[in-house]
CSV table of N, CA and C in Angstrom, one decimal:
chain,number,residue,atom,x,y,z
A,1,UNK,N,-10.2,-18.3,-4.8
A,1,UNK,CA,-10.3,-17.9,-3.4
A,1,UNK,C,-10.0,-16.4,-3.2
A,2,UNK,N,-10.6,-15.6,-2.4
A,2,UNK,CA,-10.4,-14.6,-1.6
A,2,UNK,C,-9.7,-14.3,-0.6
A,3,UNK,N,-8.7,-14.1,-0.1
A,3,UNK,CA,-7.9,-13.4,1.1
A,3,UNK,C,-8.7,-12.4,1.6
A,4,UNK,N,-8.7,-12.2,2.7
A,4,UNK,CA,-9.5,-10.8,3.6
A,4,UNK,C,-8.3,-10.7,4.7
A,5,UNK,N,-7.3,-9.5,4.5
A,5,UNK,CA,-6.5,-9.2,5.3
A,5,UNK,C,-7.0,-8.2,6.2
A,6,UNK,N,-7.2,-8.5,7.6
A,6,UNK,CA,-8.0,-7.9,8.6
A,6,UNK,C,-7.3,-7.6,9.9
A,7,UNK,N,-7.3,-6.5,10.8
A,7,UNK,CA,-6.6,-5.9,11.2
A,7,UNK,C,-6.5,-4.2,11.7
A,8,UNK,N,-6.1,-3.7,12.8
A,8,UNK,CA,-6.0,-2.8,12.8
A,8,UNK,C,-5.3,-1.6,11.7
A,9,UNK,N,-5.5,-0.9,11.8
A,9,UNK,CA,-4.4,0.0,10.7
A,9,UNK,C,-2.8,0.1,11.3
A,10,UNK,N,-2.1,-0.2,10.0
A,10,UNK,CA,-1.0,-0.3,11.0
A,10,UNK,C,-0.3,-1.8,11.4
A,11,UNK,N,-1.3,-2.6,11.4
A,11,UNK,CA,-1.2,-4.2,11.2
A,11,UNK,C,-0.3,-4.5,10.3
A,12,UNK,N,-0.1,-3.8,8.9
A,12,UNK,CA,0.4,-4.2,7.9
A,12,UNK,C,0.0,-5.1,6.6
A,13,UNK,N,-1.5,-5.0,6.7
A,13,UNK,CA,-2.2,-5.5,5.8
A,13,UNK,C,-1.8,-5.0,4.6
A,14,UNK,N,-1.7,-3.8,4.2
A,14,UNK,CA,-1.3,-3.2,2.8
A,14,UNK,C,0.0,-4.1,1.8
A,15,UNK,N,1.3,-3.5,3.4
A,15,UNK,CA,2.5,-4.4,2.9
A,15,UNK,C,2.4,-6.1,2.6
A,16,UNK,N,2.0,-6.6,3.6
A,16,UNK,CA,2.1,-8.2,3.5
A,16,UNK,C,0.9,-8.4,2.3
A,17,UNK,N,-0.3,-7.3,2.1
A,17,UNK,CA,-1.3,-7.9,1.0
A,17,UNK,C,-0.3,-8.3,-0.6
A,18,UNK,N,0.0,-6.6,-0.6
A,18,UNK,CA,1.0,-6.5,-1.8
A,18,UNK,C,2.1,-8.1,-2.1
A,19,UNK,N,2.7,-8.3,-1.3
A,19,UNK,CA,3.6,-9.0,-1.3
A,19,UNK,C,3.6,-10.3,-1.2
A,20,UNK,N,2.2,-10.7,-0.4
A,20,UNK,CA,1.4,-12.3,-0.4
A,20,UNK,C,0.4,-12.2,-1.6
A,21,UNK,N,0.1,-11.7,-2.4
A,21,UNK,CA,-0.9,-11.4,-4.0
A,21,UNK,C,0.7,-12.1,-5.2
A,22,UNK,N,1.8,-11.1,-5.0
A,22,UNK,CA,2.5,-11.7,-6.0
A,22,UNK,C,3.2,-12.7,-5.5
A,23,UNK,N,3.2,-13.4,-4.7
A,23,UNK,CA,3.7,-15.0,-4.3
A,23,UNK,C,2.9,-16.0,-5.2
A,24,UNK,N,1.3,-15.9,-4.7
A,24,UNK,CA,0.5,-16.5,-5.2
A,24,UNK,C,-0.2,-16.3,-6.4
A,25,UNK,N,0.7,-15.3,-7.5
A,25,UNK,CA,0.2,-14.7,-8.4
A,25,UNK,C,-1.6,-14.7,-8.7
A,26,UNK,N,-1.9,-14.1,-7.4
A,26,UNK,CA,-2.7,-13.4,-6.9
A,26,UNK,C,-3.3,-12.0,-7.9
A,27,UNK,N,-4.4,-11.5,-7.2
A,27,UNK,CA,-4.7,-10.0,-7.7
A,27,UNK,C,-4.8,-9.4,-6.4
A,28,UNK,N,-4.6,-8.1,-6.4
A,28,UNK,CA,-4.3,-7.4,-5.1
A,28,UNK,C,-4.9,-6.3,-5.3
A,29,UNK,N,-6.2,-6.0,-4.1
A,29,UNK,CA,-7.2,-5.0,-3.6
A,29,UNK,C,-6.2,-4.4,-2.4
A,30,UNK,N,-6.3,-2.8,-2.7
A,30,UNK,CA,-6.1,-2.1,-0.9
A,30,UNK,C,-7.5,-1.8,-1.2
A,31,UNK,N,-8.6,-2.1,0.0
A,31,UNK,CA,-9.8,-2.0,0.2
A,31,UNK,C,-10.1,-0.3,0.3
A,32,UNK,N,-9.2,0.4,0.6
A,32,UNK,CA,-8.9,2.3,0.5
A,32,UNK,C,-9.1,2.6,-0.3
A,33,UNK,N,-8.4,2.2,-0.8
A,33,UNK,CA,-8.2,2.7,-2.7
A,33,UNK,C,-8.6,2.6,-3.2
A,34,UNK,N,-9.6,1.0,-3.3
A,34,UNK,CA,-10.1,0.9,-4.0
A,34,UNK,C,-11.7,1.9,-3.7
A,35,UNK,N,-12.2,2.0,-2.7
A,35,UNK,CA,-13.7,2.9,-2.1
A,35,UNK,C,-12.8,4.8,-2.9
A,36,UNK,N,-11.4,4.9,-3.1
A,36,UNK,CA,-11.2,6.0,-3.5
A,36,UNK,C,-11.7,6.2,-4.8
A,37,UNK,N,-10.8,5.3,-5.6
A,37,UNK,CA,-11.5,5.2,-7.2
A,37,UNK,C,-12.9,5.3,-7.1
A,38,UNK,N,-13.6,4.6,-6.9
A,38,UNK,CA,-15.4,4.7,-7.0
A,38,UNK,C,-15.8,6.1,-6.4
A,39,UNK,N,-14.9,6.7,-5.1
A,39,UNK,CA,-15.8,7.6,-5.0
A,39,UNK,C,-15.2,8.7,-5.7
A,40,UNK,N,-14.1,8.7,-6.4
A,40,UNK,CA,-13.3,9.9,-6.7
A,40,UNK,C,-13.3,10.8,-5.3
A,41,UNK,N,-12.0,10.4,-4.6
A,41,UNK,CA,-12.3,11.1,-3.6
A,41,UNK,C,-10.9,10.4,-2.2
A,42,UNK,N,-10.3,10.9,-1.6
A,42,UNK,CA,-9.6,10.2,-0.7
A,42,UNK,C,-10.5,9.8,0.6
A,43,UNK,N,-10.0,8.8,1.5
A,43,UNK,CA,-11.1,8.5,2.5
A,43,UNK,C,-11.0,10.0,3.4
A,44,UNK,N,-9.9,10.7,3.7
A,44,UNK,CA,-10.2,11.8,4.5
A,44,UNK,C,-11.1,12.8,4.0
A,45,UNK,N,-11.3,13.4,2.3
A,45,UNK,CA,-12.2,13.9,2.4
A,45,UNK,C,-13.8,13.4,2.1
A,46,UNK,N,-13.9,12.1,2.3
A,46,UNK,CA,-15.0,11.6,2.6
A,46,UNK,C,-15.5,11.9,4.0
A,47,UNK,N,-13.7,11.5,4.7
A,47,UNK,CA,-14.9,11.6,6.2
A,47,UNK,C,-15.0,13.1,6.6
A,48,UNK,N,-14.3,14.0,5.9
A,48,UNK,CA,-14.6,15.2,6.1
A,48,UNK,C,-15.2,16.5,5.3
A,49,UNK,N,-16.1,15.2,4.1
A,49,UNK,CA,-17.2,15.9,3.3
A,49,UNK,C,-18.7,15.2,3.8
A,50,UNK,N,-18.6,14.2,3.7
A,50,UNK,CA,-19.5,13.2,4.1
A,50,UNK,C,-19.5,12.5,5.5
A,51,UNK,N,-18.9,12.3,6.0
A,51,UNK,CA,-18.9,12.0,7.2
A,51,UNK,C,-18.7,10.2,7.6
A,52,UNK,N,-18.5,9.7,8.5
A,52,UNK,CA,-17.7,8.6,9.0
A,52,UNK,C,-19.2,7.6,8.3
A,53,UNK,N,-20.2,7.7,8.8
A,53,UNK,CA,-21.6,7.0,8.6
A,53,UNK,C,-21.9,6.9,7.1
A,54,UNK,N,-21.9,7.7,6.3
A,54,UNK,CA,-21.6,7.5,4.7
A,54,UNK,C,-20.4,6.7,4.2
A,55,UNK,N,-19.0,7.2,5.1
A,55,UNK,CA,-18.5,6.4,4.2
A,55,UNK,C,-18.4,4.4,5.1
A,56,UNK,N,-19.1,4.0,5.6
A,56,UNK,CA,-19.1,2.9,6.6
A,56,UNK,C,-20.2,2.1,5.6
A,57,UNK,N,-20.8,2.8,5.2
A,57,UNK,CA,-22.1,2.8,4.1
A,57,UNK,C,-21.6,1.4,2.8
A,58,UNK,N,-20.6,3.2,2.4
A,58,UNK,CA,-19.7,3.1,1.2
A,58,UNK,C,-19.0,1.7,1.1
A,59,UNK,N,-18.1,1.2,2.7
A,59,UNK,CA,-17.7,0.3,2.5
A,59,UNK,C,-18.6,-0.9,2.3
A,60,UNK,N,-19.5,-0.9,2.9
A,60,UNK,CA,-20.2,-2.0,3.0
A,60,UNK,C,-21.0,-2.5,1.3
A,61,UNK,N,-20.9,-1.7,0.5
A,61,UNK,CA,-21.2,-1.4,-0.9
A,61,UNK,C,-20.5,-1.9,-1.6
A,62,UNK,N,-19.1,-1.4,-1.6
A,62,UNK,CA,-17.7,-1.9,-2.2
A,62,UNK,C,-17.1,-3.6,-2.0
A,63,UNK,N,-17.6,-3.6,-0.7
A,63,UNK,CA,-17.4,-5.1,0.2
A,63,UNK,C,-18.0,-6.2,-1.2
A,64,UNK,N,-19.5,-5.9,-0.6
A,64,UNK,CA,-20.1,-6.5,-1.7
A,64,UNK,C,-19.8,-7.0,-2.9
A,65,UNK,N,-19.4,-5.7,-3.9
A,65,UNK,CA,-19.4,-5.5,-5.1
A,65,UNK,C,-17.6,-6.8,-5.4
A,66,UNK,N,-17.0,-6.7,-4.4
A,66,UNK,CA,-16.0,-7.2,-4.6
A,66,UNK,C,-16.0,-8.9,-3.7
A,67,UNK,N,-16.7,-9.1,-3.1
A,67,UNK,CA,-16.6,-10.4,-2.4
A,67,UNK,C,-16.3,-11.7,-3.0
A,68,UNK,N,-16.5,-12.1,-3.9
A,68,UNK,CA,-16.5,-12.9,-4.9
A,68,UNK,C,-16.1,-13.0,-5.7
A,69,UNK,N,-14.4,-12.3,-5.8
A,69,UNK,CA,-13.7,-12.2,-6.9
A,69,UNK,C,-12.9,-13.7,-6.8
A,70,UNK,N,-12.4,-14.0,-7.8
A,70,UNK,CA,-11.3,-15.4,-7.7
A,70,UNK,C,-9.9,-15.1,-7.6
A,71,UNK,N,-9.2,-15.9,-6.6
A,71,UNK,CA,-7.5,-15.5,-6.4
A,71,UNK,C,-7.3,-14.2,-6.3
A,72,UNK,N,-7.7,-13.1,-5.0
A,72,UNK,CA,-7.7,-12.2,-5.2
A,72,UNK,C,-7.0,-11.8,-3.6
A,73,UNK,N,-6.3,-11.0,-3.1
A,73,UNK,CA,-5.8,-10.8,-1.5
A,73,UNK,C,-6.4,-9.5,-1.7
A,74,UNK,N,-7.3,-8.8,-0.7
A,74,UNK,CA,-7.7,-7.4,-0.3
A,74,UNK,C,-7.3,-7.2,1.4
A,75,UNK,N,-6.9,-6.4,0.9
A,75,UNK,CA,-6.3,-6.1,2.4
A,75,UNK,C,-7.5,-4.4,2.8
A,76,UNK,N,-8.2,-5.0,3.8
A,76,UNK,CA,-9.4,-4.4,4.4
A,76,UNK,C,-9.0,-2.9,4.7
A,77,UNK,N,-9.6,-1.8,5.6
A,77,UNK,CA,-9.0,-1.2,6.6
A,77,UNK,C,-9.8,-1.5,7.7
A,78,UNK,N,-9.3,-0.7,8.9
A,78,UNK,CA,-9.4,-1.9,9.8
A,78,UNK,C,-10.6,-1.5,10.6
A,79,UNK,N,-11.5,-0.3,10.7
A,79,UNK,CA,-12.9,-0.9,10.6
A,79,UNK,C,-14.3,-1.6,9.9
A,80,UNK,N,-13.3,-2.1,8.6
A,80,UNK,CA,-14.7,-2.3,7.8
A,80,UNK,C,-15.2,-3.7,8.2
A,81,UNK,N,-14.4,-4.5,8.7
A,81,UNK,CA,-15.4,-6.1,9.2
A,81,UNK,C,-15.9,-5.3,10.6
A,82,UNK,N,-15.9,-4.2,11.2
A,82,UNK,CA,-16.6,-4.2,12.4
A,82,UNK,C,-18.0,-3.7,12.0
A,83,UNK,N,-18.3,-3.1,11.0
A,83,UNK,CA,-19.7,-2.4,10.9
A,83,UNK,C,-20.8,-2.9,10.2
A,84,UNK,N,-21.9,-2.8,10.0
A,84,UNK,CA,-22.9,-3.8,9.0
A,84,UNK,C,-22.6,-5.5,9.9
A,85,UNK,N,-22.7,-5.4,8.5
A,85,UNK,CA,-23.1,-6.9,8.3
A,85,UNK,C,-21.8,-8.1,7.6
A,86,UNK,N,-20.5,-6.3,7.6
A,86,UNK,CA,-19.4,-7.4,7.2
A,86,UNK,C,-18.5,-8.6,7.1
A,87,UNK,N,-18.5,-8.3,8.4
A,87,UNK,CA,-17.4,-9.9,9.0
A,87,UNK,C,-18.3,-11.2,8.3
A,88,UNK,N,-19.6,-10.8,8.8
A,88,UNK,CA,-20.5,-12.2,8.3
A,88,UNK,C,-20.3,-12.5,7.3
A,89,UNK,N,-20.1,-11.3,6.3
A,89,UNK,CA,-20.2,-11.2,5.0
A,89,UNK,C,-19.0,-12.2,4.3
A,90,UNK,N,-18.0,-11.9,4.8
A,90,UNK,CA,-16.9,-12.3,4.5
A,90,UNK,C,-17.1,-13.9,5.3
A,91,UNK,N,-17.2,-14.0,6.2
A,91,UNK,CA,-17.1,-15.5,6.7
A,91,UNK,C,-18.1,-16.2,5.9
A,92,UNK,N,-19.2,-16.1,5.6
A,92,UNK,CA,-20.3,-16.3,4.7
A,92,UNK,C,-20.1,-17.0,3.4
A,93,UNK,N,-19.0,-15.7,3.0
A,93,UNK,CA,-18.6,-16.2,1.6
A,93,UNK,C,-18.2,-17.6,1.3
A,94,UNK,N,-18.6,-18.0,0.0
A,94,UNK,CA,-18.2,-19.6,-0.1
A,94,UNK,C,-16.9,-20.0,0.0
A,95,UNK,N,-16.1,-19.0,-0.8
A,95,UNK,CA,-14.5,-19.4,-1.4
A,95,UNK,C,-13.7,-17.9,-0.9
A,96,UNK,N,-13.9,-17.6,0.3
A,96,UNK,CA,-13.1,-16.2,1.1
A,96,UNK,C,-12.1,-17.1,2.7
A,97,UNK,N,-11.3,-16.4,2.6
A,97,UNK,CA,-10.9,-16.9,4.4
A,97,UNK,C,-10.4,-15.1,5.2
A,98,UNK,N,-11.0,-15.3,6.2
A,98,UNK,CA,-10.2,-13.7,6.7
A,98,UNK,C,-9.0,-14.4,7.6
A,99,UNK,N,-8.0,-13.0,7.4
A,99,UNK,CA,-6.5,-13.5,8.2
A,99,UNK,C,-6.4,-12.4,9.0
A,100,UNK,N,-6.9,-12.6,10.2
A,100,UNK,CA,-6.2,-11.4,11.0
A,100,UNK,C,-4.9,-11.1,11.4
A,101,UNK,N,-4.4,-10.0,11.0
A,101,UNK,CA,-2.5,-9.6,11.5
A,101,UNK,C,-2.9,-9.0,12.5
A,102,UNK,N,-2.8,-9.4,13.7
A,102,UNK,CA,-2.5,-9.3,14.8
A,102,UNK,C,-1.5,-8.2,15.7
A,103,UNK,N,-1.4,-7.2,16.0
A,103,UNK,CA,-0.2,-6.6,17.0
A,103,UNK,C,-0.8,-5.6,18.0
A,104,UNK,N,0.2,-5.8,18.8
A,104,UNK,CA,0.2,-5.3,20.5
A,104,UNK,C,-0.3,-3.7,20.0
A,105,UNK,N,-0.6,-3.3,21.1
A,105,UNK,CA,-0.9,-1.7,21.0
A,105,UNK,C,0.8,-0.6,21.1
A,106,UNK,N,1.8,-1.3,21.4
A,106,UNK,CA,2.9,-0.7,21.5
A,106,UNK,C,3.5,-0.8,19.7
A,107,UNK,N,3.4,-1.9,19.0
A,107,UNK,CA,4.0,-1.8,17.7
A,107,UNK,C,3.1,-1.0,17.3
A,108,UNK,N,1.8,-1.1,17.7
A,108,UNK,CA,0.6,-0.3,16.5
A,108,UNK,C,1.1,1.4,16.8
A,109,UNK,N,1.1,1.6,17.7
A,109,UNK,CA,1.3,3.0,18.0
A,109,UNK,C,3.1,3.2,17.6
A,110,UNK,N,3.7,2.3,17.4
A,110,UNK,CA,5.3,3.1,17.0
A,110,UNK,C,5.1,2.6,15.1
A,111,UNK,N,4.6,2.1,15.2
A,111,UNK,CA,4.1,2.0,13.6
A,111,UNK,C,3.2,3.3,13.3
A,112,UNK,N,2.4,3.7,13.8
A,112,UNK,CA,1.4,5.1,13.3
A,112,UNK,C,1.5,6.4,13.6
A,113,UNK,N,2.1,6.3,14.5
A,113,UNK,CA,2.9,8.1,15.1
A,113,UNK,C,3.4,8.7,14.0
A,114,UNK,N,4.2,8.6,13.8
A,114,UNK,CA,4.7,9.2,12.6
A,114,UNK,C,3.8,9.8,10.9
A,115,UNK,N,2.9,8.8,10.5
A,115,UNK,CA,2.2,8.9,9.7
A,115,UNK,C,0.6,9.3,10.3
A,116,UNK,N,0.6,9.7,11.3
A,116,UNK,CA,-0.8,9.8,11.3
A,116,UNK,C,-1.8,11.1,10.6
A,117,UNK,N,-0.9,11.8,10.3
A,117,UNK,CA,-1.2,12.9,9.6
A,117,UNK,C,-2.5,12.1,8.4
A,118,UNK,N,-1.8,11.0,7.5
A,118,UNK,CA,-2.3,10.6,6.4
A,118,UNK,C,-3.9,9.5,7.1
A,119,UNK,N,-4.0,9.4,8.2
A,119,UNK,CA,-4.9,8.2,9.0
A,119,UNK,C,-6.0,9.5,9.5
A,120,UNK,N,-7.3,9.5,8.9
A,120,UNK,CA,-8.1,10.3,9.4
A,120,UNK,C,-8.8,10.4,11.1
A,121,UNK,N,-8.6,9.0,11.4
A,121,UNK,CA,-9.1,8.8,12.6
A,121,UNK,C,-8.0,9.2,13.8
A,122,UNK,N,-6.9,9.4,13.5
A,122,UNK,CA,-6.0,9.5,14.5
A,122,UNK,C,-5.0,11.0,14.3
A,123,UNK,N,-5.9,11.7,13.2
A,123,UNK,CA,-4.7,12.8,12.7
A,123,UNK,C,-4.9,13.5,14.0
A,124,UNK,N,-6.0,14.2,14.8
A,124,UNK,CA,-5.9,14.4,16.0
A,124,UNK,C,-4.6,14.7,16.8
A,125,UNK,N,-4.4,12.9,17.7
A,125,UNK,CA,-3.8,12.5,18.5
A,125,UNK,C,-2.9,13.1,18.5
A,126,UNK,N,-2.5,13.9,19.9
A,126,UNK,CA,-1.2,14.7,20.3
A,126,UNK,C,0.2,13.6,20.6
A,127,UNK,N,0.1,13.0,21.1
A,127,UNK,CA,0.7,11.8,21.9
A,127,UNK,C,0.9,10.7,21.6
A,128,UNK,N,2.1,9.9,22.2
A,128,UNK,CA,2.2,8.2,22.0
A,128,UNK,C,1.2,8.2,23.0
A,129,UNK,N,1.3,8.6,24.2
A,129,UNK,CA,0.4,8.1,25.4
A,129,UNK,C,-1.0,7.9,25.1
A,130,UNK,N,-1.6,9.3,24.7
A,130,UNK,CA,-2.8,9.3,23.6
A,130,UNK,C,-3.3,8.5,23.0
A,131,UNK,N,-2.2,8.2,21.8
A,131,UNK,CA,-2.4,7.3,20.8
A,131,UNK,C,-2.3,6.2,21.3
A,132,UNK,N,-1.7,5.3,22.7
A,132,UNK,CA,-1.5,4.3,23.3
A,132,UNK,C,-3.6,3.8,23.5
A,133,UNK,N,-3.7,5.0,24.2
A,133,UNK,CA,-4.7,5.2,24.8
A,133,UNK,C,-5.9,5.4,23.7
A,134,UNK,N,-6.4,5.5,22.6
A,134,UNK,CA,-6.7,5.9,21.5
A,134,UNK,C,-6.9,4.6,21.0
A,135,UNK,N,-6.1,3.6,20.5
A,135,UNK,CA,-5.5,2.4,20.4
A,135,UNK,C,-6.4,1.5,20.9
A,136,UNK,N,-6.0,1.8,22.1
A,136,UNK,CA,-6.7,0.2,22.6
A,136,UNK,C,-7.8,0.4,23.1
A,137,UNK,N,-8.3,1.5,23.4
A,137,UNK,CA,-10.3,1.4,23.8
A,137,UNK,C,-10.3,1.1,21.8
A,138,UNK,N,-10.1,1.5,20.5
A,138,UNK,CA,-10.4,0.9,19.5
A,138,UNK,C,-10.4,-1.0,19.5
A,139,UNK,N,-9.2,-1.2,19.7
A,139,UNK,CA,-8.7,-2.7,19.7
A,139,UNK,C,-9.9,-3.4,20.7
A,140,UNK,N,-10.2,-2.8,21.4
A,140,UNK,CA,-11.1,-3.6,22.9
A,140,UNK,C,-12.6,-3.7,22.3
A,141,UNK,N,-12.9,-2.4,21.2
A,141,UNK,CA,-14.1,-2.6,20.6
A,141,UNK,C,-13.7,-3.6,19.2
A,142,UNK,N,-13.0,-3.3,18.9
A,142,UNK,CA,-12.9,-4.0,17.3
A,142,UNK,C,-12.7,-5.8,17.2
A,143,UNK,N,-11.9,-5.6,18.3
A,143,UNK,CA,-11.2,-7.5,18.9
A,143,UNK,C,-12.4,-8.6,18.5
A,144,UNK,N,-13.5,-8.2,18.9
A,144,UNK,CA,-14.2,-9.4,18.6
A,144,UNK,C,-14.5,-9.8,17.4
A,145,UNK,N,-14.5,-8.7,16.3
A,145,UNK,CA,-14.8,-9.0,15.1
A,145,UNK,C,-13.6,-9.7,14.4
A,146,UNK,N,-12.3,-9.0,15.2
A,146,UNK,CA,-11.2,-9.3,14.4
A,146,UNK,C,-11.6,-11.0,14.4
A,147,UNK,N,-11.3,-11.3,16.0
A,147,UNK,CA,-10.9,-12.7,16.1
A,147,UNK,C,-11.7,-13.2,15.6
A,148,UNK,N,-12.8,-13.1,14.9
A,148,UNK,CA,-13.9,-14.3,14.3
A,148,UNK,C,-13.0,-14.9,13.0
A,149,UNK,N,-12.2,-13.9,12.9
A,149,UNK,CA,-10.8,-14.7,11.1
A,149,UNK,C,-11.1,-16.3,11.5
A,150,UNK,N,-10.7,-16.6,10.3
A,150,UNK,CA,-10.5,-17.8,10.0
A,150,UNK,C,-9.1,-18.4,11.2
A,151,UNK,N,-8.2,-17.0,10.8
A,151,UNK,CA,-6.6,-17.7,11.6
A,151,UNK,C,-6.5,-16.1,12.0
A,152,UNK,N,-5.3,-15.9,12.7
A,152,UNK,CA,-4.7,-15.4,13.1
A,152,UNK,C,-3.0,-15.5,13.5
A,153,UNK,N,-2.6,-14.3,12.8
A,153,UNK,CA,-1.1,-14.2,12.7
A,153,UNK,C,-0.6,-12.7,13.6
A,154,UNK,N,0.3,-13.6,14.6
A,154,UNK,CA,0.5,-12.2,15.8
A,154,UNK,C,2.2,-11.8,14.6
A,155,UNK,N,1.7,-10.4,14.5
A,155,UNK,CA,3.0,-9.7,13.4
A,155,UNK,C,4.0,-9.1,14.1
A,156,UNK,N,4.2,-9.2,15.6
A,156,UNK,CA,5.1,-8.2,16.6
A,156,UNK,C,6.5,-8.8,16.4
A,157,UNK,N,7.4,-8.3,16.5
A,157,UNK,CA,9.0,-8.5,16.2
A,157,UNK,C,9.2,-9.2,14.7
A,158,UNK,N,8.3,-9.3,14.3
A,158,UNK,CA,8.4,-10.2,13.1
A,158,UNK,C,8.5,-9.5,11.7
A,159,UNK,N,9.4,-10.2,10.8
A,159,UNK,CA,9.9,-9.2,9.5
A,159,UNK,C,8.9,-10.0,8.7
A,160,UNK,N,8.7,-9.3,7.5
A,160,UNK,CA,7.7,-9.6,6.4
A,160,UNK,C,7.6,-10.6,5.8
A,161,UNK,N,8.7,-11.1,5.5
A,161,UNK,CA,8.8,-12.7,5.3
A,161,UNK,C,8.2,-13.5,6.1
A,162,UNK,N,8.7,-13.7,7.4
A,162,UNK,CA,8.6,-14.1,8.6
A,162,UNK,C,6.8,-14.1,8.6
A,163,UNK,N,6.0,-13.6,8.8
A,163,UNK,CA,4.8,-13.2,8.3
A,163,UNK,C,4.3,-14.1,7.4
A,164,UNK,N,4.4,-13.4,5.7
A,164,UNK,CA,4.1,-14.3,4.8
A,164,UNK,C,3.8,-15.7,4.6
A,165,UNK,N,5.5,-16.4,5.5
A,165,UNK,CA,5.5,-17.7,5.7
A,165,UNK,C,4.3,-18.6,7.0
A,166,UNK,N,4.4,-16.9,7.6
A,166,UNK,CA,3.0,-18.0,8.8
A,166,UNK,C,1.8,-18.1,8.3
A,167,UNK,N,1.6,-16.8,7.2
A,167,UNK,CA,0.5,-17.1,6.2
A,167,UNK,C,0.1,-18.4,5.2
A,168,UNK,N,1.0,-18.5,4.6
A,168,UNK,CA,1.6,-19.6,3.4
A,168,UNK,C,1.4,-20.7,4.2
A,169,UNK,N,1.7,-21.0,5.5
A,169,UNK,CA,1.8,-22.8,6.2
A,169,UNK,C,0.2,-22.7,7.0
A,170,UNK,N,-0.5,-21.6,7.3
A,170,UNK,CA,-2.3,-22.2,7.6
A,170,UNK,C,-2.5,-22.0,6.3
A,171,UNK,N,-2.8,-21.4,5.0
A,171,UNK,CA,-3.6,-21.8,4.5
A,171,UNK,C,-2.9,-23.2,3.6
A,172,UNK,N,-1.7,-23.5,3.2
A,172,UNK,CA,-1.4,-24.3,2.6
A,172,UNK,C,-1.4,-25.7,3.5
């Protein structure tokens, strides 16, 4: 089976991937990193060599190439089930489930303020208000692909454990 950890950035898909792969002695994709390796290249200077539509491309290439691995958790970023033909892709899949992590526009924004420097889409943003604001016209476009997951896990006040285990009791 496949895991598809899906979610805004900031969701925590990276952390809970890493750490729900070695529970289930799992293999563990960051879907980032991994489009880095292939392209030699970080996503910012993709999107600032190539541009957003290349690398949307890219992902949908990589998606592919990887859909079908066995016992594997990839933790997405958090537009690649919105574009193409993704989400289908992944719901489609025989032996995949997507898990959306779920959170409010207030954790998402006190979770990414700080690092946005390293987040291409939001290095911009002057502001929490901004970024508040930034946030959720994304969330209000992205929402419908999110919620097509299989499940959904709301991550707000909740520690990592706490998480994992709401992971662990839908799919188990």
């Amino acid at each position: 089976m496949t895991l598809f950890l899906i979610g805004y950035m900031g969701s925590g898909k990276s952390v809970i991937g890493r750490e729900l792969a070695e529970i289930l002695g799992y293999n563990y994709i960051d879907f980032d990193e991994f489009i880095e390796t292939q392209e030699n290249a970080t996503i910012k200077t993709i999107f600032d060599t190539k541009g957003e539509i290349y690398f949307r491309k890219a992902e949908s290439k990589y998606l592919n190439a990887i859909i079908n691995l066995e016992k594997t958790i990839v933790s997405l970023g958090g537009g690649t089930p919105c574009y193409g033909n993704n989400m289908r892709q992944i719901l489609d899949s025989d032996d995949s489930k997507a898990i959306y992590l779920k959170a409010t526009i207030p954790t998402l924004s006190n979770r990414l303020f700080d690092e946005k420097s390293k987040r291409p889409l939001i290095s911009h943003v002057s502001s929490k208000e901004l970024l508040n604001e930034f946030i959720g016209k994304h969330l209000f476009e992205r929402a419908p692909f999110y919620e097509q997951s299989n499940f959904s896990i709301k991550t707000d006040n909740k520690s990592i454990n706490e998480v994992l285990e709401a992971i662990l009791l839908q799919l188990f």
